[in-house]
mmCIF file of C-alpha atoms in Angstrom:
data_model
loop_
_atom_site.group_PDB
_atom_site.id
_atom_site.type_symbol
_atom_site.label_atom_id
_atom_site.label_comp_id
_atom_site.label_asym_id
_atom_site.label_seq_id
_atom_site.Cartn_x
_atom_site.Cartn_y
_atom_site.Cartn_z
ATOM 1 C CA GLU A 23 -41.036 30.574 -12.926
ATOM 2 C CA VAL A 24 -38.647 28.084 -11.354
ATOM 3 C CA GLN A 25 -36.582 29.928 -8.773
ATOM 4 C CA LEU A 26 -34.135 29.254 -5.961
ATOM 5 C CA VAL A 27 -33.661 31.992 -3.391
ATOM 6 C CA GLN A 28 -30.703 31.735 -1.049
ATOM 7 C CA SER A 29 -30.130 33.389 2.300
ATOM 8 C CA GLY A 30 -27.892 36.423 2.629
ATOM 9 C CA ALA A 31 -24.166 36.766 3.087
ATOM 10 C CA GLU A 32 -22.683 35.717 6.426
ATOM 11 C CA LEU A 33 -19.639 36.892 8.352
ATOM 12 C CA LYS A 34 -18.705 34.472 11.089
ATOM 13 C CA LYS A 35 -15.799 33.700 13.390
ATOM 14 C CA PRO A 36 -13.876 30.430 13.438
ATOM 15 C CA GLY A 37 -15.582 27.898 15.662
ATOM 16 C CA GLU A 38 -19.058 29.367 15.209
ATOM 17 C CA SER A 39 -21.981 27.439 13.758
ATOM 18 C CA LEU A 40 -23.980 28.388 10.695
ATOM 19 C CA LYS A 41 -27.012 27.256 8.711
ATOM 20 C CA ILE A 42 -27.737 28.736 5.280
ATOM 21 C CA SER A 43 -30.877 28.174 3.270
ATOM 22 C CA CYS A 44 -32.187 27.687 -0.248
ATOM 23 C CA LYS A 45 -35.920 28.156 -0.870
ATOM 24 C CA GLY A 46 -37.467 26.787 -4.027
ATOM 25 C CA SER A 47 -40.561 27.970 -5.856
ATOM 26 C CA GLY A 48 -42.300 27.317 -9.149
ATOM 27 C CA PHE A 49 -41.728 23.565 -9.083
ATOM 28 C CA ASN A 50 -42.526 20.499 -7.002
ATOM 29 C CA PHE A 51 -39.810 20.879 -4.381
ATOM 30 C CA SER A 52 -40.605 17.644 -2.551
ATOM 31 C CA ASN A 53 -40.177 15.578 -5.706
ATOM 32 C CA SER A 54 -36.965 17.249 -6.834
ATOM 33 C CA TRP A 55 -33.312 16.897 -5.919
ATOM 34 C CA ILE A 56 -31.414 19.877 -4.526
ATOM 35 C CA VAL A 57 -27.647 20.046 -4.843
ATOM 36 C CA TRP A 58 -25.043 22.151 -3.070
ATOM 37 C CA VAL A 59 -21.880 23.386 -4.763
ATOM 38 C CA ARG A 60 -18.917 25.239 -3.239
ATOM 39 C CA GLN A 61 -16.784 27.841 -4.969
ATOM 40 C CA MET A 62 -13.798 29.054 -2.981
ATOM 41 C CA PRO A 63 -12.469 32.542 -3.772
ATOM 42 C CA GLY A 64 -11.062 32.642 -7.292
ATOM 43 C CA LYS A 65 -11.464 28.880 -7.707
ATOM 44 C CA GLY A 66 -13.635 26.388 -9.535
ATOM 45 C CA LEU A 67 -16.763 24.467 -8.641
ATOM 46 C CA GLU A 68 -16.972 21.543 -6.197
ATOM 47 C CA TRP A 69 -20.013 19.342 -5.719
ATOM 48 C CA MET A 70 -20.792 18.923 -2.028
ATOM 49 C CA GLY A 71 -23.901 16.767 -1.929
ATOM 50 C CA ILE A 72 -27.541 16.323 -2.818
ATOM 51 C CA ILE A 73 -30.822 15.837 -1.007
ATOM 52 C CA TYR A 74 -34.276 14.630 -1.994
ATOM 53 C CA PRO A 75 -36.640 16.648 0.237
ATOM 54 C CA GLY A 76 -39.458 14.143 -0.248
ATOM 55 C CA ASP A 77 -37.786 11.596 2.010
ATOM 56 C CA SER A 78 -34.571 13.441 2.998
ATOM 57 C CA ASP A 79 -32.428 10.945 1.113
ATOM 58 C CA THR A 80 -28.986 12.606 1.221
ATOM 59 C CA ARG A 81 -25.715 11.819 -0.554
ATOM 60 C CA TYR A 82 -22.405 13.499 0.238
ATOM 61 C CA ASN A 83 -19.186 14.006 -1.611
ATOM 62 C CA PRO A 84 -16.732 12.073 0.615
ATOM 63 C CA SER A 85 -14.596 15.233 0.722
ATOM 64 C CA PHE A 86 -17.375 17.026 2.585
ATOM 65 C CA ARG A 87 -18.908 14.202 4.623
ATOM 66 C CA GLY A 88 -18.613 14.990 8.312
ATOM 67 C CA GLN A 89 -17.751 18.626 7.562
ATOM 68 C CA VAL A 90 -21.261 19.813 6.685
ATOM 69 C CA THR A 91 -24.855 18.658 7.102
ATOM 70 C CA ILE A 92 -27.432 18.880 4.333
ATOM 71 C CA SER A 93 -31.098 18.873 5.284
ATOM 72 C CA ALA A 94 -34.467 19.967 3.937
ATOM 73 C CA ASP A 95 -37.944 20.921 5.088
ATOM 74 C CA LYS A 96 -40.435 19.970 2.397
ATOM 75 C CA SER A 97 -43.226 21.840 4.192
ATOM 76 C CA THR A 98 -41.443 25.148 3.495
ATOM 77 C CA SER A 99 -39.702 24.060 0.271
ATOM 78 C CA THR A 100 -36.353 24.897 1.828
ATOM 79 C CA ALA A 101 -33.018 23.102 1.786
ATOM 80 C CA TYR A 102 -30.243 23.820 4.250
ATOM 81 C CA LEU A 103 -26.484 23.559 4.522
ATOM 82 C CA GLN A 104 -24.987 23.771 7.977
ATOM 83 C CA TRP A 105 -21.692 23.734 9.809
ATOM 84 C CA GLY A 106 -21.095 22.900 13.438
ATOM 85 C CA ARG A 107 -17.722 24.613 13.761
ATOM 86 C CA LEU A 108 -16.620 26.892 10.966
ATOM 87 C CA LYS A 109 -13.021 27.209 9.830
ATOM 88 C CA ALA A 110 -11.357 29.951 7.827
ATOM 89 C CA SER A 111 -11.088 27.476 4.962
ATOM 90 C CA ASP A 112 -14.916 27.363 4.773
ATOM 91 C CA THR A 113 -14.821 30.874 3.301
ATOM 92 C CA ALA A 114 -16.522 30.491 -0.063
ATOM 93 C CA MET A 115 -19.611 31.087 -2.145
ATOM 94 C CA TYR A 116 -22.169 28.315 -1.741
ATOM 95 C CA TYR A 117 -24.683 27.618 -4.485
ATOM 96 C CA CYS A 118 -27.778 25.480 -4.436
ATOM 97 C CA ALA A 119 -29.296 24.164 -7.637
ATOM 98 C CA ARG A 120 -32.098 21.886 -8.755
ATOM 99 C CA GLY A 121 -30.893 18.450 -9.797
ATOM 100 C CA TRP A 122 -32.514 16.673 -12.723
ATOM 101 C CA TYR A 123 -32.885 12.913 -12.617
ATOM 102 C CA ARG A 124 -32.266 10.425 -15.415
ATOM 103 C CA SER A 125 -31.708 6.686 -15.168
ATOM 104 C CA SER A 126 -31.416 6.351 -11.405
ATOM 105 C CA SER A 127 -29.317 9.411 -10.598
ATOM 106 C CA VAL A 128 -29.139 13.180 -10.796
ATOM 107 C CA ARG A 129 -27.507 14.054 -14.122
ATOM 108 C CA TRP A 130 -27.517 17.848 -14.427
ATOM 109 C CA PHE A 131 -28.164 21.005 -12.364
ATOM 110 C CA ASP A 132 -30.586 23.737 -13.429
ATOM 111 C CA PRO A 133 -31.333 26.409 -12.361
ATOM 112 C CA TRP A 134 -28.806 27.612 -9.833
ATOM 113 C CA GLY A 135 -29.479 29.961 -6.952
ATOM 114 C CA PRO A 136 -27.616 33.271 -6.684
ATOM 115 C CA GLY A 137 -25.289 31.913 -4.009
ATOM 116 C CA THR A 138 -24.575 32.695 -0.368
ATOM 117 C CA LEU A 139 -21.177 34.168 0.458
ATOM 118 C CA VAL A 140 -19.803 32.811 3.716
ATOM 119 C CA THR A 141 -16.790 34.575 5.195
ATOM 120 C CA VAL A 142 -15.059 33.085 8.213
ATOM 121 C CA SER A 143 -12.553 35.391 9.830
ATOM 122 C CA SER A 144 -11.396 36.249 13.306
ATOM 123 C CA ASP B 1 -13.000 10.016 -8.612
ATOM 124 C CA ILE B 2 -13.416 10.903 -12.296
ATOM 125 C CA VAL B 3 -10.958 13.654 -13.218
ATOM 126 C CA MET B 4 -12.092 16.301 -15.704
ATOM 127 C CA THR B 5 -9.479 18.228 -17.690
ATOM 128 C CA GLN B 6 -10.345 21.277 -19.766
ATOM 129 C CA SER B 7 -8.318 23.122 -22.374
ATOM 130 C CA PRO B 8 -7.399 25.782 -22.992
ATOM 131 C CA LEU B 9 -7.233 27.538 -19.644
ATOM 132 C CA SER B 10 -7.831 30.899 -21.311
ATOM 133 C CA LEU B 11 -9.394 31.656 -24.674
ATOM 134 C CA PRO B 12 -9.264 35.154 -26.189
ATOM 135 C CA VAL B 13 -11.944 35.415 -28.853
ATOM 136 C CA THR B 14 -13.003 37.859 -31.544
ATOM 137 C CA PRO B 15 -16.730 38.655 -31.764
ATOM 138 C CA GLY B 16 -18.288 36.934 -34.732
ATOM 139 C CA GLU B 17 -15.603 34.255 -34.839
ATOM 140 C CA PRO B 18 -16.060 30.616 -33.729
ATOM 141 C CA ALA B 19 -14.630 29.246 -30.488
ATOM 142 C CA SER B 20 -14.094 25.763 -29.150
ATOM 143 C CA ILE B 21 -13.393 24.330 -25.677
ATOM 144 C CA SER B 22 -12.212 20.807 -25.007
ATOM 145 C CA CYS B 23 -13.027 18.607 -22.015
ATOM 146 C CA ARG B 24 -11.488 15.221 -21.310
ATOM 147 C CA SER B 25 -12.525 12.754 -18.623
ATOM 148 C CA SER B 26 -10.365 10.117 -16.938
ATOM 149 C CA GLN B 27 -12.909 7.441 -17.835
ATOM 150 C CA SER B 28 -15.722 7.028 -20.316
ATOM 151 C CA LEU B 29 -18.871 9.004 -19.518
ATOM 152 C CA LEU B 30 -21.119 6.765 -21.596
ATOM 153 C CA HIS B 31 -24.043 5.533 -19.507
ATOM 154 C CA SER B 32 -25.332 1.998 -20.081
ATOM 155 C CA HIS B 33 -28.576 3.566 -21.326
ATOM 156 C CA GLY B 34 -26.775 5.200 -24.244
ATOM 157 C CA PHE B 35 -26.299 8.813 -23.198
ATOM 158 C CA HIS B 36 -23.192 10.674 -22.128
ATOM 159 C CA CYS B 37 -23.193 12.166 -18.622
ATOM 160 C CA LEU B 38 -21.390 15.359 -19.529
ATOM 161 C CA ASN B 39 -22.698 18.871 -18.977
ATOM 162 C CA TRP B 40 -21.464 22.362 -19.775
ATOM 163 C CA TYR B 41 -22.009 25.427 -17.599
ATOM 164 C CA LEU B 42 -21.171 29.086 -18.066
ATOM 165 C CA GLN B 43 -20.426 31.379 -15.170
ATOM 166 C CA LYS B 44 -20.646 34.962 -16.355
ATOM 167 C CA PRO B 45 -18.751 37.581 -14.317
ATOM 168 C CA GLY B 46 -20.401 38.140 -10.954
ATOM 169 C CA GLN B 47 -23.146 35.587 -11.608
ATOM 170 C CA SER B 48 -23.982 32.053 -10.607
ATOM 171 C CA PRO B 49 -23.342 29.277 -13.123
ATOM 172 C CA GLN B 50 -25.984 28.544 -15.749
ATOM 173 C CA LEU B 51 -26.596 25.312 -17.631
ATOM 174 C CA LEU B 52 -25.725 25.441 -21.323
ATOM 175 C CA ILE B 53 -25.614 21.801 -22.463
ATOM 176 C CA TYR B 54 -26.731 18.633 -20.703
ATOM 177 C CA LEU B 55 -26.096 14.978 -21.473
ATOM 178 C CA GLY B 56 -23.409 15.817 -23.967
ATOM 179 C CA SER B 57 -25.362 17.590 -26.692
ATOM 180 C CA ASN B 58 -28.723 18.868 -25.463
ATOM 181 C CA ARG B 59 -29.096 22.640 -25.280
ATOM 182 C CA ALA B 60 -30.758 23.873 -22.119
ATOM 183 C CA SER B 61 -33.906 25.959 -22.301
ATOM 184 C CA GLY B 62 -33.264 29.482 -23.589
ATOM 185 C CA ILE B 63 -29.709 28.781 -24.760
ATOM 186 C CA PRO B 64 -28.995 30.176 -28.253
ATOM 187 C CA ASP B 65 -28.320 27.686 -31.027
ATOM 188 C CA ARG B 66 -24.835 29.122 -31.551
ATOM 189 C CA PHE B 67 -23.846 26.865 -28.620
ATOM 190 C CA SER B 68 -23.398 23.170 -29.361
ATOM 191 C CA GLY B 69 -21.963 20.206 -27.518
ATOM 192 C CA SER B 70 -20.466 17.091 -29.015
ATOM 193 C CA GLY B 71 -18.186 14.212 -28.210
ATOM 194 C CA SER B 72 -18.196 10.691 -26.900
ATOM 195 C CA GLY B 73 -16.404 8.417 -24.490
ATOM 196 C CA THR B 74 -13.815 10.586 -22.805
ATOM 197 C CA ASP B 75 -13.500 13.519 -25.227
ATOM 198 C CA PHE B 76 -16.035 16.317 -25.472
ATOM 199 C CA THR B 77 -16.215 19.725 -27.116
ATOM 200 C CA LEU B 78 -18.259 22.857 -26.613
ATOM 201 C CA LYS B 79 -18.475 25.033 -29.718
ATOM 202 C CA ILE B 80 -19.696 28.569 -30.122
ATOM 203 C CA SER B 81 -20.394 29.190 -33.799
ATOM 204 C CA ARG B 82 -20.136 32.984 -33.597
ATOM 205 C CA VAL B 83 -18.988 34.495 -30.316
ATOM 206 C CA GLU B 84 -20.893 37.446 -28.944
ATOM 207 C CA ALA B 85 -19.718 39.876 -26.258
ATOM 208 C CA GLU B 86 -22.239 38.411 -23.780
ATOM 209 C CA ASP B 87 -20.539 34.993 -23.993
ATOM 210 C CA VAL B 88 -17.580 36.047 -21.832
ATOM 211 C CA GLY B 89 -17.062 34.194 -18.596
ATOM 212 C CA VAL B 90 -15.751 30.882 -17.315
ATOM 213 C CA TYR B 91 -16.979 27.684 -18.927
ATOM 214 C CA TYR B 92 -17.029 24.451 -16.909
ATOM 215 C CA CYS B 93 -17.637 20.887 -17.958
ATOM 216 C CA MET B 94 -19.012 18.471 -15.374
ATOM 217 C CA GLN B 95 -19.388 14.714 -15.268
ATOM 218 C CA ALA B 96 -22.515 13.204 -13.759
ATOM 219 C CA LEU B 97 -21.874 9.541 -14.472
ATOM 220 C CA ARG B 98 -21.130 8.752 -10.852
ATOM 221 C CA THR B 99 -20.677 10.508 -7.570
ATOM 222 C CA PRO B 100 -18.786 12.462 -6.542
ATOM 223 C CA PHE B 101 -19.775 14.625 -9.490
ATOM 224 C CA THR B 102 -16.684 16.508 -10.657
ATOM 225 C CA PHE B 103 -16.021 19.661 -12.655
ATOM 226 C CA GLY B 104 -13.247 20.648 -14.982
ATOM 227 C CA GLY B 105 -11.000 23.480 -13.886
ATOM 228 C CA GLY B 106 -12.709 25.990 -16.165
ATOM 229 C CA THR B 107 -11.898 27.875 -19.352
ATOM 230 C CA LYS B 108 -11.969 31.651 -19.209
ATOM 231 C CA VAL B 109 -13.330 33.183 -22.400
ATOM 232 C CA GLU B 110 -12.596 36.843 -22.960
ATOM 233 C CA ILE B 111 -12.898 39.245 -25.846
ATOM 234 C CA LYS B 112 -9.667 40.163 -27.631
#
């Protein structure tokens, strides 16, 4: 069974750092794309970026470039999303998903992980 | 960026009746290889999103055939032939023609 398991909820203070994870199983993680999507409280979905764990090729949504870092460890089939200095506005649910490739780009996301809730509050 | 606009914002439905959601993109989503880069997702209450339809009209694995996707160019439609109680949630369209990938604002489907 294809599965993505995400790390647990986090409560952090502004200015702190954080790294959340997404572990894949049931598929060839190294040869797949992993995407990250943000959902702020009561809001819609925003694509943050994608990574190809096989060679760590990473693409960012310009809106998130410089704000977060996406990485992956193919040896443990795990992708990561990290922040250097959190802000209250980073409070959101963060989903990872497997990206499917067609004609030189990722074209759809399936399945999605359960999400990691990040709360940033003083 | 490609802007995705969904309508309606809210859709009260009666079980057993059909339902339809519209999605419009700010530019054509037709890929040069002949497919449309438009997907539909459903986020049920308290759950993560799930893929319903990919590349315009292809049902994802395990999705009932009461769900169908159609459209071309900039105008797309998700249809539910007979709504069931389990279909409630927020439906999102998403374009994957070019990055940054963008989602519509969502359509909340609820039972009357």
